Amino acid sequence: MASGYLLNRGALTLGIHCQRVCRDISLSQVREKKRWMKAYTYLMAKKLKLEGPPPPTPRSQQPHWDYHAEIQAFTHRLHENFSLELLKTAFINPCYLQMEQEKRKGLGVESETAALVLKDNMQLSKKGSAFAESFLIDWCRASFPSLPAIGVESIVGHLTSPAVLTYVARNLGIEDLTMSAEFPVPDDVLCSTFMAVIGALQESSGAERTGLFLRDFLVTQLIGKDLFDMWTVVNPMGLLVEELTKRKTPLPEPRLIRSAGASTVLPLYFVGLYSDKKLLAQGPGETLAAAEEEAARVALRKLYGYTENRRPFDFSPQQQQQQPFIQSASN
Amino acid sequence: MTSRGTPSRFLRSVLQNGVGRYVCQLKRISIVFSKKAQSSLGARDFIEEGVVDYANKNPGTVVYVSPQPCRVPKIVAEYLNGNVREETITSKTSQQISELLTKLTNQSGLEIIRIRKPFHTDSPSIQGLWHPFTNRPLSIGPIRPQKPDSQ
């Protein structure tokens, strides 16, 4: 068929199929103008338009890939000592093992001759996520001592949510190394792989190093985020009243401080909350109710110490190192 | 083209790199060159002399060396955020290629397009941003919303 013939010639000449690097014309081809080239390019463009772009393939199936080298580079890049066996186990997901078993059954290979000697990462993943949660809760409580338990839970819940974990995992190159049945790697598989990597780090290097790792990669995702983005509070005024009764201070009284454009389409009201005639916080809003709610939120932020102008978190390298740094993988 | 017609981005880092620990953003480089062609001479010299030192100095980057029959020798750099950059090294000397590699190693993988501002901060204000009511004395007496009929 004409298009099949053109396809072969095009593949030889252009060599664009499944190759990132363009190959050039090999010596056996003629150098003159090719009369079939225009028809070929138009056919291929039409095919692309019809079928859409080709599905993405995993990096391990593209040229230039050495798994062992990639794993080693991964450990050095993060300046961590991993036991390579544990790390390789951490990247193997149960869906991948299932797929391999099915392939072997499909090919008729007996399970004794070619047994699959791979363990999956479920155990490491559970360990890692338990450790991550406990570390993040401790860190939150230490940094924000006056934040109540629900607040701490919401912050930790946000940091261990699939959205944040997949973002961090994709930008650390974990997606390339993951062995899973489907590509692109689904979010939950990627999350559990990331947790398994943390579990592997914990078993290789101990709790302290893993804590520093989590601080450097997960806690940094808190930079620039506001408390009430992560913690949805429906009634901030009620919460504020509770907090103040706990601290035995007089209850807040809202007063209108500033107002502008009351009869226009964009009114602005500043409402201040006074406890015993001293200003707690003030907040703006389009209506009086909105301004009062905003003032309550500002007051809560001040009470919990989560304002924008608080002292930044301490990310200094290797604080409180008791053991000497074993192997420095630095440049 | 004008800056409005071309893409632009804000100054940022990938995953707040540097706040915690510094992670070299270059994942892997593939050096594609020819064994015999003239344009790959610098590439071949670099492979003889400099590539092993480079690989030892950057243990976090995987170096793939691929001699292929090709007319245009290339370096393909892949970054942690998924971006891939191809640089041609036709008729470059070994020294120029190693400088190019240093440049690629020090880049984050973000696109090389116009950066709108050369600064970025997550905490733009310590004492609070100014608004027209800052430092304005309160008027005497309680303030009430104006009634629309009072005019």
Coordinates of C-alpha atoms in Angstrom, one line a residue:
Chain A
M1 CA 0.0 0.0 0.0
A2 CA 1.2 3.4 -0.9
S3 CA 1.1 4.9 2.6
G4 CA 2.9 1.8 4.0
Y5 CA 5.7 2.2 1.5
L6 CA 5.9 5.9 2.2
L7 CA 6.0 5.0 5.9
N8 CA 9.0 2.8 5.5
R9 CA 10.9 5.3 3.4
G10 CA 10.0 8.1 5.8
A11 CA 11.1 6.1 8.8
L12 CA 14.4 5.4 7.2
T13 CA 14.9 9.0 6.0
L14 CA 13.5 11.0 8.9
G15 CA 13.9 8.4 11.6
I16 CA 11.6 10.3 13.9
H17 CA 9.6 7.3 15.2
C18 CA 10.5 6.4 18.8
Q19 CA 13.7 8.4 18.7
R20 CA 14.3 11.5 20.6
V21 CA 17.5 12.3 18.6
C22 CA 16.9 12.7 14.9
R23 CA 19.0 10.4 12.8
D24 CA 20.4 11.7 9.6
I25 CA 20.2 10.3 6.1
S26 CA 22.2 7.1 5.9
L27 CA 24.6 6.6 3.1
S28 CA 22.4 4.2 1.1
Q29 CA 19.8 6.8 0.4
V30 CA 19.9 9.2 -2.6
R31 CA 20.6 12.8 -2.0
E32 CA 18.4 14.4 -4.6
K33 CA 15.0 16.0 -4.0
K34 CA 12.5 13.4 -3.0
R35 CA 9.2 13.5 -4.9
W36 CA 7.3 11.5 -2.2
M37 CA 8.4 13.7 0.7
K38 CA 5.6 16.3 0.5
A39 CA 2.9 13.6 0.2
Y40 CA 4.4 11.7 3.1
T41 CA 4.6 14.7 5.4
Y42 CA 1.0 15.7 4.6
L43 CA -0.2 12.1 5.3
M44 CA 1.6 12.0 8.6
A45 CA 0.2 15.4 9.6
K46 CA -3.3 14.2 8.7
K47 CA -2.7 11.0 10.7
L48 CA -1.6 13.0 13.7
K49 CA -4.6 15.3 13.5
L50 CA -6.9 12.2 13.3
E51 CA -5.4 10.2 16.0
G52 CA -3.9 12.8 18.3
P53 CA -0.4 12.7 19.7
P54 CA 1.1 9.3 20.5
P55 CA 0.6 8.1 24.1
P56 CA 3.5 9.0 26.5
T57 CA 5.9 6.2 27.2
P58 CA 7.8 5.8 30.5
R59 CA 11.4 7.0 30.6
S60 CA 12.7 3.5 31.1
Q61 CA 11.4 2.5 27.7
Q62 CA 13.1 5.4 25.9
P63 CA 16.8 5.3 24.8
H64 CA 19.6 6.0 27.3
W65 CA 18.4 4.3 30.5
D66 CA 20.4 2.5 33.1
Y67 CA 18.4 1.7 36.2
H68 CA 21.2 1.0 38.6
A69 CA 23.0 4.2 37.6
E70 CA 19.8 6.2 38.0
I71 CA 19.2 4.8 41.5
Q72 CA 22.7 5.7 42.5
A73 CA 22.4 9.2 41.1
F74 CA 19.1 9.6 43.0
T75 CA 20.8 8.9 46.3
H76 CA 23.7 11.2 45.6
R77 CA 21.5 14.0 44.3
L78 CA 19.5 14.1 47.5
H79 CA 22.7 13.9 49.6
E80 CA 21.4 10.8 51.4
N81 CA 22.8 7.4 52.1
F82 CA 20.3 4.8 51.1
S83 CA 20.8 1.1 51.1
L84 CA 20.3 0.4 47.4
E85 CA 18.4 -2.8 47.9
L86 CA 15.8 -1.2 50.1
L87 CA 15.5 1.7 47.7
K88 CA 15.0 -0.6 44.7
T89 CA 12.3 -2.5 46.7
A90 CA 10.7 0.8 47.5
F91 CA 10.1 1.6 43.9
I92 CA 8.3 -1.7 43.1
N93 CA 4.6 -1.4 43.4
P94 CA 2.2 -4.4 43.8
C95 CA 0.4 -3.5 40.5
Y96 CA 3.7 -4.0 38.7
L97 CA 4.2 -7.4 40.3
Q98 CA 0.7 -8.4 39.3
M99 CA 1.3 -7.3 35.7
E100 CA 4.6 -9.2 35.6
Q101 CA 2.9 -12.4 36.9
E102 CA 0.2 -12.1 34.3
K103 CA 2.7 -11.6 31.5
R104 CA 4.5 -14.7 32.6
K105 CA 1.3 -16.7 32.7
G106 CA 0.4 -15.3 29.3
L107 CA 3.8 -16.4 27.9
G108 CA 3.4 -19.8 29.5
V109 CA 6.5 -19.5 31.6
E110 CA 6.4 -21.8 34.6
S111 CA 6.6 -20.1 38.0
E112 CA 9.5 -22.3 39.2
T113 CA 11.9 -21.6 36.3
A114 CA 11.5 -17.9 36.2
A115 CA 10.2 -17.0 39.6
L116 CA 9.6 -13.4 40.3
V117 CA 12.1 -12.6 43.2
L118 CA 10.8 -9.1 43.8
K119 CA 9.2 -7.8 47.0
D120 CA 6.7 -5.0 46.8
N121 CA 6.8 -1.7 48.7
M122 CA 3.6 -2.0 50.8
Q123 CA 5.4 -2.5 54.1
L124 CA 7.9 0.3 53.5
S125 CA 5.1 2.6 52.4
K126 CA 3.1 2.0 55.5
K127 CA 6.1 2.6 57.7
G128 CA 7.1 5.7 55.8
S129 CA 3.6 7.3 56.0
A130 CA 3.3 6.5 59.7
F131 CA 6.7 8.1 60.3
A132 CA 6.0 11.1 58.1
E133 CA 2.7 11.8 59.9
S134 CA 4.2 11.5 63.4
F135 CA 7.2 13.7 62.4
L136 CA 5.0 16.4 60.8
I137 CA 2.7 16.5 63.8
D138 CA 5.6 16.9 66.2
W139 CA 7.2 19.6 64.0
C140 CA 3.9 21.5 63.8
R141 CA 3.3 21.3 67.5
A142 CA 6.9 22.5 68.1
S143 CA 6.6 25.4 65.7
F144 CA 3.1 26.5 66.6
P145 CA 2.6 25.7 70.3
S146 CA -0.7 27.5 70.6
L147 CA -2.3 25.9 67.5
P148 CA -5.1 23.5 68.6
A149 CA -5.1 19.8 67.6
I150 CA -7.6 20.3 64.7
G151 CA -5.3 23.0 63.2
V152 CA -2.3 20.7 63.5
E153 CA -4.2 17.9 61.9
S154 CA -5.4 20.0 59.0
I155 CA -1.8 21.3 58.3
V156 CA -0.4 17.7 58.4
G157 CA -3.4 16.5 56.3
H158 CA -2.6 19.2 53.7
L159 CA 1.1 18.3 53.6
T160 CA 0.4 14.6 53.3
S161 CA -2.4 15.1 50.8
P162 CA -2.0 13.4 47.3
A163 CA -1.8 16.8 45.6
V164 CA 1.3 18.0 47.5
L165 CA 3.0 14.5 47.6
T166 CA 2.6 14.0 43.9
Y167 CA 3.9 17.5 43.2
V168 CA 7.0 16.9 45.3
A169 CA 7.5 13.3 43.9
R170 CA 7.3 14.5 40.3
N171 CA 9.8 17.2 40.9
L172 CA 12.3 14.9 42.6
G173 CA 12.4 12.5 39.7
I174 CA 10.6 9.6 41.5
E175 CA 8.2 9.1 38.6
D176 CA 10.9 7.9 36.3
L177 CA 12.2 5.3 38.7
T178 CA 8.7 4.0 39.8
M179 CA 7.8 0.6 38.5
S180 CA 4.1 0.5 38.1
A181 CA 1.6 -1.2 35.8
E182 CA 0.2 2.0 34.1
F183 CA 1.9 5.0 32.6
P184 CA 1.5 8.0 33.5
V185 CA 1.8 6.7 37.0
P186 CA -1.5 7.3 38.9
D187 CA -1.5 9.6 41.8
D188 CA -2.1 7.1 44.6
V189 CA 0.7 4.8 43.3
L190 CA 3.1 7.7 43.2
C191 CA 2.2 8.8 46.7
S192 CA 2.7 5.3 48.1
T193 CA 6.0 5.1 46.3
F194 CA 7.1 8.4 47.8
M195 CA 6.2 7.1 51.3
A196 CA 8.0 3.8 50.6
V197 CA 11.2 5.9 49.7
I198 CA 10.8 7.6 53.1
G199 CA 10.4 4.3 54.8
A200 CA 13.6 3.0 53.0
L201 CA 15.4 6.1 54.1
Q202 CA 14.3 5.6 57.7
E203 CA 15.5 2.0 57.7
S204 CA 18.8 2.9 56.0
S205 CA 19.8 6.2 57.8
G206 CA 17.7 6.5 60.9
A207 CA 14.9 8.7 62.1
E208 CA 17.0 11.9 62.3
R209 CA 18.1 12.0 58.7
T210 CA 14.6 11.1 57.6
G211 CA 13.3 14.0 59.7
L212 CA 15.7 16.4 58.0
F213 CA 14.7 15.0 54.6
L214 CA 11.0 15.6 55.4
R215 CA 11.7 19.0 56.7
D216 CA 13.6 20.0 53.5
F217 CA 11.1 18.7 51.0
L218 CA 7.6 18.6 52.7
V219 CA 7.8 21.4 55.2
T220 CA 9.1 23.8 52.5
Q221 CA 5.8 23.4 50.8
L222 CA 4.3 25.5 53.6
I223 CA 6.2 28.6 52.5
G224 CA 3.8 31.2 51.2
K225 CA 0.7 29.3 52.4
D226 CA -1.9 30.8 54.7
L227 CA -3.3 28.9 57.7
F228 CA -6.9 29.1 56.6
D229 CA -6.1 27.9 53.0
M230 CA -5.3 24.5 54.6
W231 CA -7.8 24.6 57.5
T232 CA -11.4 25.4 56.6
V233 CA -13.0 27.1 59.5
V234 CA -16.7 27.7 59.1
N235 CA -17.3 29.9 62.1
P236 CA -14.1 31.9 62.9
M237 CA -15.9 34.1 65.4
G238 CA -17.1 31.1 67.4
L239 CA -13.6 29.6 67.4
L240 CA -12.2 33.0 68.5
V241 CA -14.7 33.2 71.4
E242 CA -13.7 29.6 72.5
E243 CA -10.0 30.5 72.3
L244 CA -10.4 33.6 74.4
T245 CA -12.5 31.9 77.0
K246 CA -9.8 29.3 77.3
R247 CA -7.2 32.0 77.9
K248 CA -9.7 33.8 80.3
T249 CA -9.6 37.1 78.4
P250 CA -12.8 39.1 78.0
L251 CA -14.8 38.3 74.9
P252 CA -14.3 40.2 71.7
E253 CA -16.6 43.1 70.8
P254 CA -16.7 44.1 67.1
R255 CA -16.7 47.8 66.3
L256 CA -16.7 49.6 63.0
I257 CA -13.4 51.4 62.6
R258 CA -13.3 52.7 59.0
S259 CA -15.8 52.8 56.3
A260 CA -15.7 54.0 52.7
G261 CA -18.1 54.0 49.7
A262 CA -21.0 52.7 51.7
S263 CA -23.5 53.6 49.0
T264 CA -21.4 52.4 46.1
V265 CA -21.1 49.1 44.4
L266 CA -17.8 48.3 46.2
P267 CA -18.2 49.4 49.9
L268 CA -15.3 48.9 52.3
Y269 CA -15.6 48.4 56.0
F270 CA -12.9 47.9 58.5
V271 CA -14.1 46.1 61.7
G272 CA -12.0 45.9 64.8
L273 CA -12.3 43.4 67.5
Y274 CA -11.8 44.8 71.0
S275 CA -11.2 42.7 74.1
D276 CA -11.5 44.8 77.2
K277 CA -11.3 48.0 75.1
K278 CA -7.9 46.9 73.6
L279 CA -7.7 46.2 69.9
L280 CA -7.1 42.5 69.1
A281 CA -7.2 42.7 65.3
Q282 CA -8.9 44.5 62.5
G283 CA -10.0 43.2 59.1
P284 CA -11.6 44.6 55.9
G285 CA -14.6 43.4 54.1
E286 CA -17.3 44.4 51.5
T287 CA -20.1 44.0 54.0
L288 CA -20.1 44.4 57.8
A289 CA -20.5 40.6 58.3
A290 CA -17.7 39.8 55.9
A291 CA -15.4 42.4 57.6
E292 CA -16.2 40.9 61.1
E293 CA -15.4 37.4 59.9
E294 CA -12.1 38.6 58.4
A295 CA -11.3 40.4 61.6
A296 CA -11.9 37.2 63.5
R297 CA -9.6 35.3 61.1
V298 CA -6.9 37.9 61.6
A299 CA -7.3 37.6 65.4
L300 CA -7.0 33.8 65.2
R301 CA -3.9 34.1 63.0
K302 CA -2.3 36.4 65.6
L303 CA -3.3 34.1 68.5
Y304 CA -1.9 31.0 66.8
G305 CA 1.3 32.7 65.7
Y306 CA 0.7 32.0 62.0
T307 CA 0.9 35.6 60.7
E308 CA 2.7 36.5 57.5
N309 CA 5.4 38.4 59.4
R310 CA 6.2 35.6 61.8
R311 CA 9.8 34.5 62.3
P312 CA 10.6 32.1 59.3
F313 CA 11.1 28.4 59.9
D314 CA 14.6 27.2 60.7
F315 CA 15.9 25.3 57.7
S316 CA 19.6 25.5 58.7
P317 CA 21.5 22.5 57.5
Q318 CA 22.3 19.6 59.9
Q319 CA 21.2 21.3 63.1
Q320 CA 21.8 19.2 66.3
Q321 CA 24.0 16.6 64.5
Q322 CA 25.1 14.1 67.1
Q323 CA 26.8 11.6 64.9
P324 CA 29.5 12.8 62.5
F325 CA 28.3 13.0 58.9
I326 CA 29.3 9.6 57.5
Q327 CA 29.7 9.9 53.8
S328 CA 29.6 13.3 52.2
A329 CA 28.3 13.0 48.7
S330 CA 28.9 16.6 48.0
N331 CA 30.4 18.1 44.7
Chain B
M1 CA 8.8 39.9 18.9
T2 CA 7.7 42.1 21.8
S3 CA 7.6 40.9 25.4
R4 CA 3.8 40.7 25.2
G5 CA 4.0 38.4 22.2
T6 CA 6.6 36.0 23.6
P7 CA 6.1 33.9 26.8
S8 CA 7.3 35.1 30.1
R9 CA 7.4 33.8 33.7
F10 CA 8.1 34.9 37.2
L11 CA 11.3 34.2 39.1
R12 CA 10.9 31.0 41.1
S13 CA 12.7 27.9 42.1
V14 CA 11.7 24.3 41.7
L15 CA 10.3 22.9 45.0
Q16 CA 11.9 25.7 47.0
N17 CA 15.4 24.4 46.2
G18 CA 18.0 25.9 48.4
V19 CA 15.8 26.7 51.3
G20 CA 16.3 23.2 52.7
R21 CA 19.2 21.5 50.9
Y22 CA 20.5 22.3 47.5
V23 CA 19.6 19.6 45.0
C24 CA 21.3 19.7 41.6
Q25 CA 18.4 20.0 39.1
L26 CA 20.1 18.2 36.3
K27 CA 18.9 14.6 36.2
R28 CA 20.8 13.2 33.2
I29 CA 22.7 14.3 30.2
S30 CA 23.1 12.3 27.0
I31 CA 26.1 13.2 24.8
V32 CA 25.3 12.1 21.2
F33 CA 28.2 12.4 18.8
S34 CA 29.7 10.7 15.8
K35 CA 32.9 8.6 15.8
K36 CA 34.2 9.9 12.6
A37 CA 32.6 13.2 11.6
Q38 CA 34.5 16.4 11.7
S39 CA 31.9 18.4 13.7
S40 CA 32.1 16.0 16.6
L41 CA 35.8 16.5 17.0
G42 CA 35.4 18.6 20.2
A43 CA 32.9 16.2 21.5
R44 CA 35.3 13.3 21.0
D45 CA 38.1 15.2 22.8
F46 CA 35.7 16.0 25.6
I47 CA 34.8 12.3 26.0
E48 CA 38.5 11.5 26.1
E49 CA 39.5 14.1 28.6
G50 CA 36.8 15.7 30.5
V51 CA 33.6 13.6 30.8
V52 CA 34.9 11.3 33.6
D53 CA 35.9 14.2 35.7
Y54 CA 32.6 15.8 35.1
A55 CA 30.7 12.7 36.1
N56 CA 32.8 12.3 39.2
K57 CA 32.2 15.9 40.2
N58 CA 28.4 15.6 39.7
P59 CA 27.4 12.3 41.2
G60 CA 23.8 13.2 41.1
T61 CA 23.7 13.4 37.3
V62 CA 23.7 10.3 35.1
V63 CA 25.9 10.8 32.0
Y64 CA 25.1 8.7 28.9
V65 CA 27.6 8.7 26.1
S66 CA 26.2 7.6 22.8
P67 CA 28.4 7.4 19.7
Q68 CA 26.0 7.2 16.8
P69 CA 26.2 8.0 13.1
C70 CA 24.9 11.5 13.3
R71 CA 25.7 14.7 11.5
V72 CA 24.9 17.1 14.4
P73 CA 26.4 16.2 17.8
K74 CA 24.1 17.1 20.6
I75 CA 23.8 17.2 24.4
V76 CA 20.4 16.4 25.7
A77 CA 19.9 17.6 29.3
E78 CA 16.9 16.4 31.4
Y79 CA 15.9 18.3 34.5
L80 CA 14.0 17.2 37.6
N81 CA 10.9 19.2 36.7
G82 CA 10.6 17.3 33.4
N83 CA 12.0 19.8 31.0
V84 CA 14.4 18.6 28.3
R85 CA 17.0 20.9 26.7
E86 CA 18.9 20.0 23.6
E87 CA 22.1 21.9 22.8
T88 CA 24.1 21.3 19.6
I89 CA 27.9 21.1 20.0
T90 CA 28.9 21.2 16.4
S91 CA 32.5 22.4 16.0
K92 CA 32.9 23.3 19.6
T93 CA 36.1 22.7 21.4
S94 CA 36.4 20.5 24.5
Q95 CA 36.8 23.5 26.7
Q96 CA 33.6 25.1 25.3
I97 CA 31.7 21.9 25.8
S98 CA 32.8 21.7 29.4
E99 CA 31.8 25.3 30.0
L100 CA 28.4 24.5 28.4
L101 CA 28.0 21.6 30.7
T102 CA 28.7 23.7 33.8
K103 CA 26.1 26.1 32.6
L104 CA 23.6 23.3 32.1
T105 CA 24.4 21.9 35.6
N106 CA 23.8 25.2 37.3
Q107 CA 20.5 25.9 35.7
S108 CA 17.2 24.9 37.2
G109 CA 15.1 23.3 34.6
L110 CA 12.7 26.2 34.2
E111 CA 12.2 27.7 30.7
I112 CA 14.7 30.2 29.5
I113 CA 12.2 32.9 28.7
R114 CA 11.8 36.5 29.8
I115 CA 11.6 36.8 33.6
R116 CA 9.1 39.5 34.5
K117 CA 10.8 40.6 37.7
P118 CA 14.3 39.8 39.0
F119 CA 13.0 39.3 42.5
H120 CA 10.4 37.3 44.3
T121 CA 9.4 37.1 47.9
D122 CA 6.8 35.1 49.9
S123 CA 6.6 37.6 52.7
P124 CA 6.3 41.0 50.9
S125 CA 5.7 43.0 54.1
I126 CA 6.7 42.8 57.7
Q127 CA 4.7 45.7 59.2
G128 CA 1.7 45.2 56.9
L129 CA 1.1 46.6 53.4
W130 CA 0.1 50.2 53.2
H131 CA -3.5 51.0 52.4
P132 CA -5.2 54.4 52.5
F133 CA -6.4 53.9 56.0
T134 CA -2.9 53.2 57.5
N135 CA -1.8 55.9 59.9
R136 CA -5.0 57.9 59.3
P137 CA -6.4 59.3 62.5
L138 CA -9.8 58.2 63.5
S139 CA -12.4 60.9 63.1
I140 CA -14.1 62.2 66.2
G141 CA -17.1 60.3 67.3
P142 CA -18.4 56.9 66.3
I143 CA -18.5 56.2 62.6
R144 CA -21.8 54.9 61.2
P145 CA -22.5 53.8 57.6
Q146 CA -24.0 56.8 55.7
K147 CA -27.7 56.6 55.0
P148 CA -28.4 57.1 51.2
D149 CA -31.2 59.5 52.0
S150 CA -29.1 61.9 54.0
Q151 CA -28.0 63.7 50.8

